[in-house]
Amino acid sequence: MPITFDKEKKIFKLDTPNSTYMIGILDKEHFITHLYYGKYIPDRDLSYIFAPISDAMPSKREGHRAAFMDNIPLEYPTFGIGDFRDHCLEIEDANGHHACSLSYESHRIYHGKPKIPSLPATFAEEKDCTTLELSCKDHILNLNIVLRYSVYEDLDVISKSVIVANQAVTPIYLKRILSGSLEFFGWDYDIVTLHGSWAKECQFYRVPVTANKVITESIRGETSAQSSPMMAILSKDATEDYGEVYGMNLVYSGNFYGSVEGYHTLGTRAVMGIHPSNFSWKLNSGDSFYSPELIYVYSAEGLGQMTRTFHDLYRKHLIRSPYKDKERPILVNNWEATYFDFDEKKLLELAREAKKCGIEMLVLDDGWFGERTIDDRGLGDWIVNEKKIKGGLGKLSSDINALGMKFGLWIEPEMVNPNSNLFRTHPDWAIQIPGRPCTLSRTQLVLDWSRKEVRDGVYSQIKNVLDHANVEYIKWDMNRHLTELGSFGLPADQQQELSHRYVLGVYEIMNRLISDFPNLLYENCSSGGARFDPGVLYYSPQIWASDDSDAIERIRIQAGTSLCYPLSTMGAHVSAVPNHQTGRITPMETRAIVALFGSFGYELDITKLSDQEKAMIQEHTARYHKYHPIVRDGDLYRISDVFHPADDACWSVVSKDKKEALLAYVQIHSRPGSQIFSKKIRLKGLDPNALYEIVEHIYDQEHAHIPYAAEGEEMEEKLVLSGAALMNVGIWMKHSFADYTAQLIYLRKI
Ligand code: DGJ
């Protein structure tokens, strides 16, 4: 049993294959304390570590309890009882007071993992997971708090969530309910978080734990491009492949808060959950509140192993789409090809050319509905604009199908333009504060999806579209943040529930969409990757990673995104040059190699390409079919520092059985050494005892510098090397006399 309870010592031990997590019930007050989280240990009692802490207590008298609380690692810290560090739970009672304290009551250990009502969460069969429910009580408030931990059998993963039930006769208000807290002895840790902006998502930051808080957060109503709902706490010596790493990732798509605090008695506390800013939840007598799930991943082998564990967890236990283990059709999206300027003839022309190149689906992006000829109008009116698309979407989809192509469609259902029939009919459906001007962002407002009638009103329109055309893919977009938070559906004392109710509304509609159209391939998007989180992955197997598809920028964006999310979840397209976001000109081969390590597609006007470029696309689409299974199901190894690539970047995927590997190398700048031009790369993750053959090596032949070869002479040879040699000695990359060139190497065990 991966979860055991020592009745006498009152200690819970949670074991994954390589990690141990220990919780103790302390003192006659039954405080729930955190004893340990780290590498697996066989011992069942670690309460001795509290000895110096107890000795440090100035007094054991009840009145001095506060000094004690501020000193001890707590499992679920609460506000108002003498623990002044960052806390997880804060309530306001009927008298306006804010104190709350947890004491252990009972527990339950069982196989499997329950669902969290209305929220996405990882799932597991009984054989894969064991769950501990620790029931605690605040006796004064008559509040029941359940701390729920699920331990995965074959992964170093523990998931944590919390349920608060009000058993009193009067309502209480939850002012803060985070999903979990981790405690560490000492400050010898670093913190990794991901931050960015539009077209620059998931940039990697590493800072030391210090005598204050390091915070990652979003109060934008969605997870955001500015911060990702993840944190990792690393031992100081941790690298990509060595050292201890504790990953935290919140399965939630709204406002979130994560902090890591070095506190005065030299411990470190990390907490994460729904952002408490502008949050309050009225809990009536008999009601329960469920927190989102927080995932903990432990790795003793650096960030790389943390990544591979997250990927396995999400591929096996989070993503539900029928496409998760299948090849996704290669799509071409018309956004950067046409923006709003298209008609059905242009779309068919695009589809026809795309088909010849091996592309399998045309996705019609923004601009097909209402009066949407530009981005200041039409959102909310989900009726095809027949001035642009004669015959409507039913005809367009069947014409595209007749070419042998699938048809996909863009929607932005959470939004409304003031210039739309929907807004003119229902101005109260937008989120707003009466009397206060609404901030317009991209000339649009956010619909109040905390209200059922608003959700139903929009969803019925979308369903009608999907019922009358053969749409096999949906791109669900979301292009602004939430401001002037006010709902006509909520009383004054519940207005601060809006942001969370909004997220629950989004989940409800996403769920309806996949239930009504179970075979749909569904991709999420929010101005690129502003809602890239595990919550969304529960509904859609892929998310558009960024509006920046410049191959060089994409290396960092995809590397940061890959910290927690599988490669198959990252929408990655080949777009035109000069790139629309950076102006950079990169070879098509480089764009295709970088996009191959995601969910592959195109975003350009194929009709404007030369015959040579179209021939290259034919090669690239065929290559996708050959290599996508390794990318989708394999293990990712970051070989160079792809988070901050300077002159080059290198990464690989290795199939689970270690029989195949695919390596990408991008030479960003051509920088010779004194004599040696080429760069030697050491592979990772192979079977050291197996022999591997380099079956394919794709590189830019035109600019390749082949050292010491006489003119015309080929230096090519088929290399066969042991996994040990490949990993310890390495192989030479070709040096290229040009910037931005890329190489792809496919190795197979012989
Ligand atoms: C933002 C998305 O990220 C783009 O891909 C595109 O769909 C536009 N919205 C359309 O308005």
PDB file of C-alpha atoms in Angstrom, residues 308 630 635 637 639 652-663 681-694 721-731 745-749:
ATOM      1  CA  ARG A 308       9.138  13.505 -18.252  1.00  0.00           C
ATOM      2  CA  ILE A 630       8.041   9.312 -31.268  1.00  0.00           C
ATOM      3  CA  ASP A 635      10.545  10.991 -23.644  1.00  0.00           C
ATOM      4  CA  TYR A 637      15.562  15.242 -23.341  1.00  0.00           C
ATOM      5  CA  ILE A 639      20.385  18.574 -24.460  1.00  0.00           C
ATOM      6  CA  SER A 652      15.759  15.067 -28.564  1.00  0.00           C
ATOM      7  CA  VAL A 653      12.966  12.594 -28.006  1.00  0.00           C
ATOM      8  CA  VAL A 654      13.568   8.928 -27.310  1.00  0.00           C
ATOM      9  CA  SER A 655      10.873   6.296 -27.771  1.00  0.00           C
ATOM     10  CA  LYS A 656       9.723   4.580 -24.567  1.00  0.00           C
ATOM     11  CA  ASP A 657      11.333   1.275 -25.625  1.00  0.00           C
ATOM     12  CA  LYS A 658      14.576   3.185 -26.416  1.00  0.00           C
ATOM     13  CA  LYS A 659      14.631   1.732 -29.915  1.00  0.00           C
ATOM     14  CA  GLU A 660      14.397   5.088 -31.691  1.00  0.00           C
ATOM     15  CA  ALA A 661      15.485   8.654 -31.107  1.00  0.00           C
ATOM     16  CA  LEU A 662      14.981  11.915 -32.960  1.00  0.00           C
ATOM     17  CA  LEU A 663      17.367  14.787 -32.364  1.00  0.00           C
ATOM     18  CA  ILE A 681      26.602  16.828 -28.997  1.00  0.00           C
ATOM     19  CA  ARG A 682      26.191  14.130 -26.361  1.00  0.00           C
ATOM     20  CA  LEU A 683      22.846  12.363 -26.546  1.00  0.00           C
ATOM     21  CA  LYS A 684      20.725  11.397 -23.556  1.00  0.00           C
ATOM     22  CA  GLY A 685      18.263   8.704 -22.551  1.00  0.00           C
ATOM     23  CA  LEU A 686      19.508   5.903 -24.847  1.00  0.00           C
ATOM     24  CA  ASP A 687      20.174   2.285 -23.916  1.00  0.00           C
ATOM     25  CA  PRO A 688      23.953   2.308 -23.236  1.00  0.00           C
ATOM     26  CA  ASN A 689      24.281  -1.355 -24.203  1.00  0.00           C
ATOM     27  CA  ALA A 690      22.450  -1.152 -27.504  1.00  0.00           C
ATOM     28  CA  LEU A 691      23.885  -0.304 -30.910  1.00  0.00           C
ATOM     29  CA  TYR A 692      22.262   2.541 -32.798  1.00  0.00           C
ATOM     30  CA  GLU A 693      22.471   3.408 -36.456  1.00  0.00           C
ATOM     31  CA  ILE A 694      22.120   6.974 -37.678  1.00  0.00           C
ATOM     32  CA  LEU A 721      27.590   3.492 -32.318  1.00  0.00           C
ATOM     33  CA  SER A 722      26.652   2.150 -28.923  1.00  0.00           C
ATOM     34  CA  GLY A 723      24.223   4.133 -26.806  1.00  0.00           C
ATOM     35  CA  ALA A 724      27.130   4.495 -24.363  1.00  0.00           C
ATOM     36  CA  ALA A 725      29.322   6.132 -27.025  1.00  0.00           C
ATOM     37  CA  LEU A 726      26.513   8.368 -28.225  1.00  0.00           C
ATOM     38  CA  MET A 727      25.844   9.557 -24.675  1.00  0.00           C
ATOM     39  CA  ASN A 728      29.417   9.815 -23.391  1.00  0.00           C
ATOM     40  CA  VAL A 729      31.465  10.626 -26.476  1.00  0.00           C
ATOM     41  CA  GLY A 730      28.800  12.185 -28.662  1.00  0.00           C
ATOM     42  CA  ILE A 731      28.506  13.021 -32.347  1.00  0.00           C
ATOM     43  CA  ILE A 745      18.934  13.150 -36.864  1.00  0.00           C
ATOM     44  CA  TYR A 746      16.985   9.910 -36.640  1.00  0.00           C
ATOM     45  CA  LEU A 747      18.646   6.982 -34.866  1.00  0.00           C
ATOM     46  CA  ARG A 748      17.412   3.419 -34.621  1.00  0.00           C
ATOM     47  CA  LYS A 749      18.564   0.509 -32.519  1.00  0.00           C
TER      48      LYS A 749
END
